[in-house]
Amino acid sequence: MVSVIRSALTLSLALVLTACSQDTAKPIDLAIHNVTLIDAVNPIRTNRTVLIDQGRIIAIINSDAAHDITAAQQVDGSGQYLIPGLWDFHVHFTFDARFTDSM
C-alpha cells in the first residue's frame, strides 16, 4: 500500500514539474528588422535584425533567421540605416573658453 501511494505521489510530482518547466520566453523590448547596419568596426551589413532589451543591444542577426523573434515592439527598417552609438556626429576636440557661454 505504501509503495502504491509513493508511486502515485512520485507520478504527481513528475507531472507538476513537467507542467512548470514549460518555457514561456519573455519577449524582448524591441526588434528592428531588415535594416542596413553601419558601425565603426565592421563593414556595412545589410538585411540585419537588431535585438534590443532593457536599453541595450543584445544581438545582431541576419533578418532571414529572425522570423521567430518575439518582441514587444517590432520595427521594419527596410530601406533605412542604423548606426548604433553614433548619436553625435559633429564634435570638436578642442576647447576654447570664448565659446563656453554658447556651449
Coordinates of C-alpha atoms in Angstrom, one line a residue:
M1 CA 0.0 0.0 0.0
V2 CA 2.8 2.4 0.9
S3 CA 4.5 1.7 -2.4
V4 CA 1.3 2.5 -4.3
I5 CA 1.0 5.8 -2.5
R6 CA 4.7 6.5 -3.1
S7 CA 4.3 5.8 -6.8
A8 CA 1.2 8.0 -7.1
L9 CA 3.0 10.8 -5.3
T10 CA 6.1 10.4 -7.5
L11 CA 3.9 10.5 -10.6
S12 CA 2.0 13.5 -9.4
L13 CA 5.3 15.4 -8.6
A14 CA 6.7 14.5 -12.1
L15 CA 3.5 15.8 -13.8
V16 CA 3.6 19.0 -11.7
L17 CA 7.3 19.6 -12.5
T18 CA 6.8 18.9 -16.2
A19 CA 3.9 21.5 -16.3
C20 CA 6.1 24.1 -14.5
S21 CA 9.1 23.6 -16.8
Q22 CA 7.4 24.7 -20.0
D23 CA 9.4 27.7 -21.3
T24 CA 7.4 30.8 -21.9
A25 CA 10.0 33.2 -23.1
K26 CA 9.6 36.8 -22.1
P27 CA 9.6 38.9 -25.2
I28 CA 12.4 41.3 -25.7
D29 CA 11.7 45.0 -25.9
L30 CA 12.5 45.9 -29.5
A31 CA 13.4 44.2 -32.8
I32 CA 14.4 46.3 -35.7
H33 CA 14.2 44.1 -38.9
N34 CA 15.7 44.4 -42.4
V35 CA 18.0 47.3 -41.5
T36 CA 21.3 48.2 -43.0
L37 CA 23.8 48.4 -40.2
I38 CA 26.8 50.7 -40.1
D39 CA 29.3 50.7 -37.2
A40 CA 32.9 51.7 -36.7
V41 CA 34.3 48.1 -36.6
N42 CA 32.6 46.1 -39.3
P43 CA 31.9 46.7 -43.0
I44 CA 28.3 47.7 -44.0
R45 CA 25.9 44.9 -43.2
T46 CA 22.6 44.6 -45.0
N47 CA 19.4 42.7 -44.0
R48 CA 20.1 42.7 -40.3
T49 CA 17.8 42.4 -37.3
V50 CA 18.9 44.3 -34.2
L51 CA 17.5 43.0 -30.9
I52 CA 17.3 45.4 -28.0
D53 CA 16.2 44.6 -24.5
Q54 CA 16.3 46.9 -21.4
G55 CA 18.0 49.6 -23.5
R56 CA 20.9 47.5 -24.7
I57 CA 21.7 45.8 -28.0
I58 CA 21.7 42.1 -27.1
A59 CA 22.1 40.6 -30.6
I60 CA 22.5 41.4 -34.3
I61 CA 21.4 38.6 -36.6
N62 CA 20.6 38.0 -40.2
S63 CA 17.0 39.0 -40.8
D64 CA 16.4 35.8 -42.8
A65 CA 16.9 33.9 -39.5
A66 CA 14.8 36.3 -37.3
H67 CA 11.3 35.1 -38.1
D68 CA 10.7 33.5 -34.7
I69 CA 11.7 36.6 -32.7
T70 CA 9.2 37.7 -30.0
A71 CA 9.4 41.4 -29.3
A72 CA 7.1 43.8 -27.6
Q73 CA 7.7 46.3 -30.4
Q74 CA 8.7 45.3 -34.0
V75 CA 10.0 47.9 -36.4
D76 CA 10.5 47.3 -40.2
G77 CA 13.8 49.1 -41.0
S78 CA 13.6 48.3 -44.8
G79 CA 15.5 50.9 -46.7
Q80 CA 16.8 52.5 -43.5
Y81 CA 20.2 52.7 -41.9
L82 CA 21.1 52.1 -38.3
I83 CA 24.2 53.5 -36.8
P84 CA 24.4 52.3 -33.1
G85 CA 26.3 54.6 -30.8
L86 CA 26.9 57.3 -33.3
W87 CA 24.5 59.9 -31.9
D88 CA 26.6 63.0 -32.2
F89 CA 28.5 63.0 -35.5
H90 CA 29.6 66.6 -35.1
V91 CA 32.2 67.0 -32.3
H92 CA 35.1 69.4 -31.5
F93 CA 38.3 68.0 -30.0
T94 CA 39.5 71.4 -28.8
F95 CA 38.1 73.7 -26.2
D96 CA 38.1 77.5 -26.4
A97 CA 37.0 79.4 -23.3
R98 CA 35.5 82.1 -25.5
F99 CA 32.7 79.7 -26.5
T100 CA 31.9 78.5 -23.0
D101 CA 28.7 80.5 -22.7
S102 CA 27.3 79.4 -26.1
M103 CA 28.1 75.8 -25.4

